[in-house]
N, CA, C and O of each residue as an XYZ file, in Angstrom:
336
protein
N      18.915      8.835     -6.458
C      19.434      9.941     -5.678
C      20.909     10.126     -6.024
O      21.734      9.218     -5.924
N      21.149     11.206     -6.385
C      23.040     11.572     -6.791
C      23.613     11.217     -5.490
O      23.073     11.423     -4.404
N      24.933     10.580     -5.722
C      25.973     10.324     -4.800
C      27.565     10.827     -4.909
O      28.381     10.494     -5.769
N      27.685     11.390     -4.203
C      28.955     11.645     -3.919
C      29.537     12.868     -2.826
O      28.490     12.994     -2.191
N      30.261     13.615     -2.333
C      30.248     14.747     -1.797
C      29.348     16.052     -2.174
O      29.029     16.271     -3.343
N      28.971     16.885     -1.122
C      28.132     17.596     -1.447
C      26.802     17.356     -2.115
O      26.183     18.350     -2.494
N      26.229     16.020     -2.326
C      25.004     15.163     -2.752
C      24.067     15.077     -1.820
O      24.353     15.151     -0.625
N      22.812     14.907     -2.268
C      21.682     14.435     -1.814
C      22.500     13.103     -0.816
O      22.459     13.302      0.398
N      23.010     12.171     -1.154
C      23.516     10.693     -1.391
C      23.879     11.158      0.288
O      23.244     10.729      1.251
N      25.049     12.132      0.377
C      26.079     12.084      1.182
C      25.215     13.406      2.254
O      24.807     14.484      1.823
N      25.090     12.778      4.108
C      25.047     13.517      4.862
C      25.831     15.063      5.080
O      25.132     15.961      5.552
N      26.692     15.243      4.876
C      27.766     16.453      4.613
C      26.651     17.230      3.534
O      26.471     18.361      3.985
N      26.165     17.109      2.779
C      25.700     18.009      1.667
C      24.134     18.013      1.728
O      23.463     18.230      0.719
N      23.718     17.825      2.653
C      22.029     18.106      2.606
C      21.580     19.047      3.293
O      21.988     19.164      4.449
N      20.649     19.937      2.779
C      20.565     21.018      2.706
C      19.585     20.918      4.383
O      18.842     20.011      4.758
N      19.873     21.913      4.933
C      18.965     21.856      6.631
C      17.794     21.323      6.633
O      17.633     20.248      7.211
N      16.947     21.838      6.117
C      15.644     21.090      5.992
C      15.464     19.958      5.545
O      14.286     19.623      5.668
N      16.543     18.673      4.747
C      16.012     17.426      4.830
C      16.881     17.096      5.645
O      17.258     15.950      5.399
N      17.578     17.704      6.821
C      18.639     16.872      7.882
C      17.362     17.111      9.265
O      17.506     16.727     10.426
N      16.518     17.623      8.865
C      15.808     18.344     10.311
C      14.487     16.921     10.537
O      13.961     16.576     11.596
N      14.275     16.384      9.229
C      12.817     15.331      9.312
C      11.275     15.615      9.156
O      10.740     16.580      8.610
N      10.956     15.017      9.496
C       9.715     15.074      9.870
C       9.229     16.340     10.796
O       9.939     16.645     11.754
N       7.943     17.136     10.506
C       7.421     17.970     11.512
C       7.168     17.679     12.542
O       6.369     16.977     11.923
N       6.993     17.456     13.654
C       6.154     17.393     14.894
C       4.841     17.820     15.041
O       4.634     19.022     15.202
N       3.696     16.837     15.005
C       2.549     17.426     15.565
C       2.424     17.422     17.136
O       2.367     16.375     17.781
N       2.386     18.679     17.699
C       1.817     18.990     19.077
C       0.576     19.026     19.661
O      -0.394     19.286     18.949
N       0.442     18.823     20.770
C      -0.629     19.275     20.877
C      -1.107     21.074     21.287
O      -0.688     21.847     22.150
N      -1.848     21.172     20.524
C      -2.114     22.783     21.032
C      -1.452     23.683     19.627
O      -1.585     24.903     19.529
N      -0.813     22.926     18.710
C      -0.285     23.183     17.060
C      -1.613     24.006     17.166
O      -2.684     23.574     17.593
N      -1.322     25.428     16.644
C      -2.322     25.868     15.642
C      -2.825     25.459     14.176
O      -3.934     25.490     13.641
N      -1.493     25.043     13.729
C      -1.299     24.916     12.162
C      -2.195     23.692     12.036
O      -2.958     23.582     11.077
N      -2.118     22.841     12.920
C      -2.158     21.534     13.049
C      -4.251     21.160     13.307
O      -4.960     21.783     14.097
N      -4.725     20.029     12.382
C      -6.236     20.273     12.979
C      -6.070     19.081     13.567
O      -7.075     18.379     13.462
N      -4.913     18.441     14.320
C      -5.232     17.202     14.609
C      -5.258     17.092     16.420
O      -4.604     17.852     17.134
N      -6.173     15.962     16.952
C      -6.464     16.182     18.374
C      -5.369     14.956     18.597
O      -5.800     13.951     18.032
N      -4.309     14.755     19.130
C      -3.654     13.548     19.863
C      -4.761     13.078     21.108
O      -5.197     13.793     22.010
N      -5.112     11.371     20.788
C      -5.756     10.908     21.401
C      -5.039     10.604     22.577
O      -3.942     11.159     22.521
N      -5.250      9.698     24.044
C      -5.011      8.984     24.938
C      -4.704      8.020     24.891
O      -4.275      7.319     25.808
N      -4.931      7.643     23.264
C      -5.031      5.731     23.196
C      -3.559      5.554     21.401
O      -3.004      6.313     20.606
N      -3.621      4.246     21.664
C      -2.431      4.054     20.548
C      -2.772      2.299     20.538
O      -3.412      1.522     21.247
N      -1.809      2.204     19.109
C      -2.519      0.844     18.763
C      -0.835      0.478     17.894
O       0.028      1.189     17.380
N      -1.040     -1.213     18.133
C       0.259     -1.960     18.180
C      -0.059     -2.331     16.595
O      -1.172     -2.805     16.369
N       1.025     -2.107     15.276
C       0.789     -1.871     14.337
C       2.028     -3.517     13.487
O       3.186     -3.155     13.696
N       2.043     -4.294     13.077
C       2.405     -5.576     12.572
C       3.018     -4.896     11.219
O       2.256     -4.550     10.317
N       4.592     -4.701     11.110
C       5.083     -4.880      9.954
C       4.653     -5.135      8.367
O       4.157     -6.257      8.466
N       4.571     -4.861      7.309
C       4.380     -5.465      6.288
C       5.271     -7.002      5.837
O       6.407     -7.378      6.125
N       4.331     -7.545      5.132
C       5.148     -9.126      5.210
C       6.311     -8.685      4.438
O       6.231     -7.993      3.423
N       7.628     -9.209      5.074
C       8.899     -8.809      4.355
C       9.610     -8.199      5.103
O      10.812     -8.397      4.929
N       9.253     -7.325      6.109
C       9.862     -6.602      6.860
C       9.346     -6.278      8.312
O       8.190     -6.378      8.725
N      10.440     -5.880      8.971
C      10.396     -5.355     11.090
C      10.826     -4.337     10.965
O      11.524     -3.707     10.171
N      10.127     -4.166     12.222
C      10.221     -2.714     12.278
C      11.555     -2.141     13.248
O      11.383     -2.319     14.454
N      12.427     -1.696     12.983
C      13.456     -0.572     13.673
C      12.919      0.438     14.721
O      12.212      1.192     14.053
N      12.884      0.839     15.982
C      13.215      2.203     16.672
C      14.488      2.380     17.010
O      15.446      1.660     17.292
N      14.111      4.279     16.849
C      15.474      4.928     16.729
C      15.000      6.259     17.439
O      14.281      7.060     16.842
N      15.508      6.503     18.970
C      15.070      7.231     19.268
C      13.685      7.798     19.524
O      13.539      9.020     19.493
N      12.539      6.904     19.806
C      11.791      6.794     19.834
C      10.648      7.159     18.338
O       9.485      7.550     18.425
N      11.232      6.950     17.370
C      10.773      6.989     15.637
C      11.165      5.549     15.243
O      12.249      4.999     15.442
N      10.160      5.093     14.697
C      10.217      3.122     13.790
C      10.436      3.748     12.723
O      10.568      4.972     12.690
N      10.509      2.937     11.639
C      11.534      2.980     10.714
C      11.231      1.443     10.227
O      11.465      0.599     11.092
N      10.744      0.956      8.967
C      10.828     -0.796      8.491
C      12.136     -0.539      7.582
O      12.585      0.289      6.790
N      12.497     -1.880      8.247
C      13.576     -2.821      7.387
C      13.499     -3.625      6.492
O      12.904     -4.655      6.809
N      13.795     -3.584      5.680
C      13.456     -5.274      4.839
C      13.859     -6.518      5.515
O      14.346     -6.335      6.630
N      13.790     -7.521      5.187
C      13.604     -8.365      6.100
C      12.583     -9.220      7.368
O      11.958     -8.502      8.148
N      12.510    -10.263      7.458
C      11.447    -10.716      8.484
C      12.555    -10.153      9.973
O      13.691     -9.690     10.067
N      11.380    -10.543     11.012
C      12.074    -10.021     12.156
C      12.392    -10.869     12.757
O      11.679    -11.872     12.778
N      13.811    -10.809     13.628
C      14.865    -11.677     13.999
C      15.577    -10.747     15.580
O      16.433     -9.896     15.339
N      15.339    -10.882     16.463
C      15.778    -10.113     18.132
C      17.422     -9.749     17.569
O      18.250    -10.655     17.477
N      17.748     -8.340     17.221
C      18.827     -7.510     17.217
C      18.705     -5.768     17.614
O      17.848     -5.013     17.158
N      19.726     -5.419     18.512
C      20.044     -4.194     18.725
C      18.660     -3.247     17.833
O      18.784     -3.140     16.613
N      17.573     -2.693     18.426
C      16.762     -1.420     17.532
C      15.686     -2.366     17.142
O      14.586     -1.819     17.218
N      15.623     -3.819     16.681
C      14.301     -4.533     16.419
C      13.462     -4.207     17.209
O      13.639     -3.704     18.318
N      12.317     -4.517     16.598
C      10.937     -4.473     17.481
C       9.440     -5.560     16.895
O       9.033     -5.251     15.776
N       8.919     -6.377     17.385
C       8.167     -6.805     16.378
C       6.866     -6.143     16.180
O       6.109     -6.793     15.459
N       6.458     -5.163     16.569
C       5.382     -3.884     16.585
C       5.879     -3.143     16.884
O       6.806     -3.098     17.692
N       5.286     -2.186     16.182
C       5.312     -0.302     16.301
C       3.733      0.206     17.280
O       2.576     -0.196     17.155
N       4.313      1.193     18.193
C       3.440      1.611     18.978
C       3.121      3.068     18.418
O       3.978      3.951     18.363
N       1.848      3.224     18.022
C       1.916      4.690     17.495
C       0.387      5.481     17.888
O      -0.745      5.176     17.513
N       0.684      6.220     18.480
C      -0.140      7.031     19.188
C      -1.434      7.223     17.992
O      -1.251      6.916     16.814
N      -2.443      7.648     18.386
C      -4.234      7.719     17.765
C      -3.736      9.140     17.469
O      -2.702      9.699     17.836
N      -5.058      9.703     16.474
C      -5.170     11.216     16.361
C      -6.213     11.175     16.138
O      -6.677     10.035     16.104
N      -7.292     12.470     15.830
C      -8.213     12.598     15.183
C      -8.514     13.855     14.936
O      -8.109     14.744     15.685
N      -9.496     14.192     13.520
C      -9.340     15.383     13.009
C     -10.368     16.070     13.540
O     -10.684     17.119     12.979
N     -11.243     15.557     14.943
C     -11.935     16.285     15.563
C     -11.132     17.443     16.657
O      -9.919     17.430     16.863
N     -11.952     18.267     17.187
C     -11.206     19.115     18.446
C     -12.142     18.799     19.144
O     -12.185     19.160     20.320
């Protein structure tokens, strides 16, 4: 990724749409064929790394997991399914 001012690299220079993230699936999305379930399931890091929340979004770290500020040792992440 280029670095420097006005770069990919550097917050100051990214263009709106990669400062905005990820879409949101809703429920009731037209665009969207996915049903948000009721249920969610506790999801174990890959070996090497813990998982970060930030604002309610995880995020892995490298690293094993160790109790600091944003750690978590599971990610809670809601079900979907491509039924209606």
């Amino acid at each position: 990724m280029p670095q420097g001012k006005g770069t990919y690299g550097n917050q100051v220079g990214r263009p709106p749409m990669a400062r905005k993230g990820m879409k949101v699936v809703k429920k009731g999305d037209k665009a969207s064929k996915l049903t948000i379930l009721n249920k969610s399931v506790m999801v174990d890091p890959p070996k090497g790394f813990h998982w970060m929340e930030e604002r309610g979004r995880y995020f892995l770290m490298k690293g094993d997991y160790k109790p600091h500020p944003g750690a978590v040792s599971k990610a809670k992440f809601k079900l979907a399914s491509h039924e209606s």
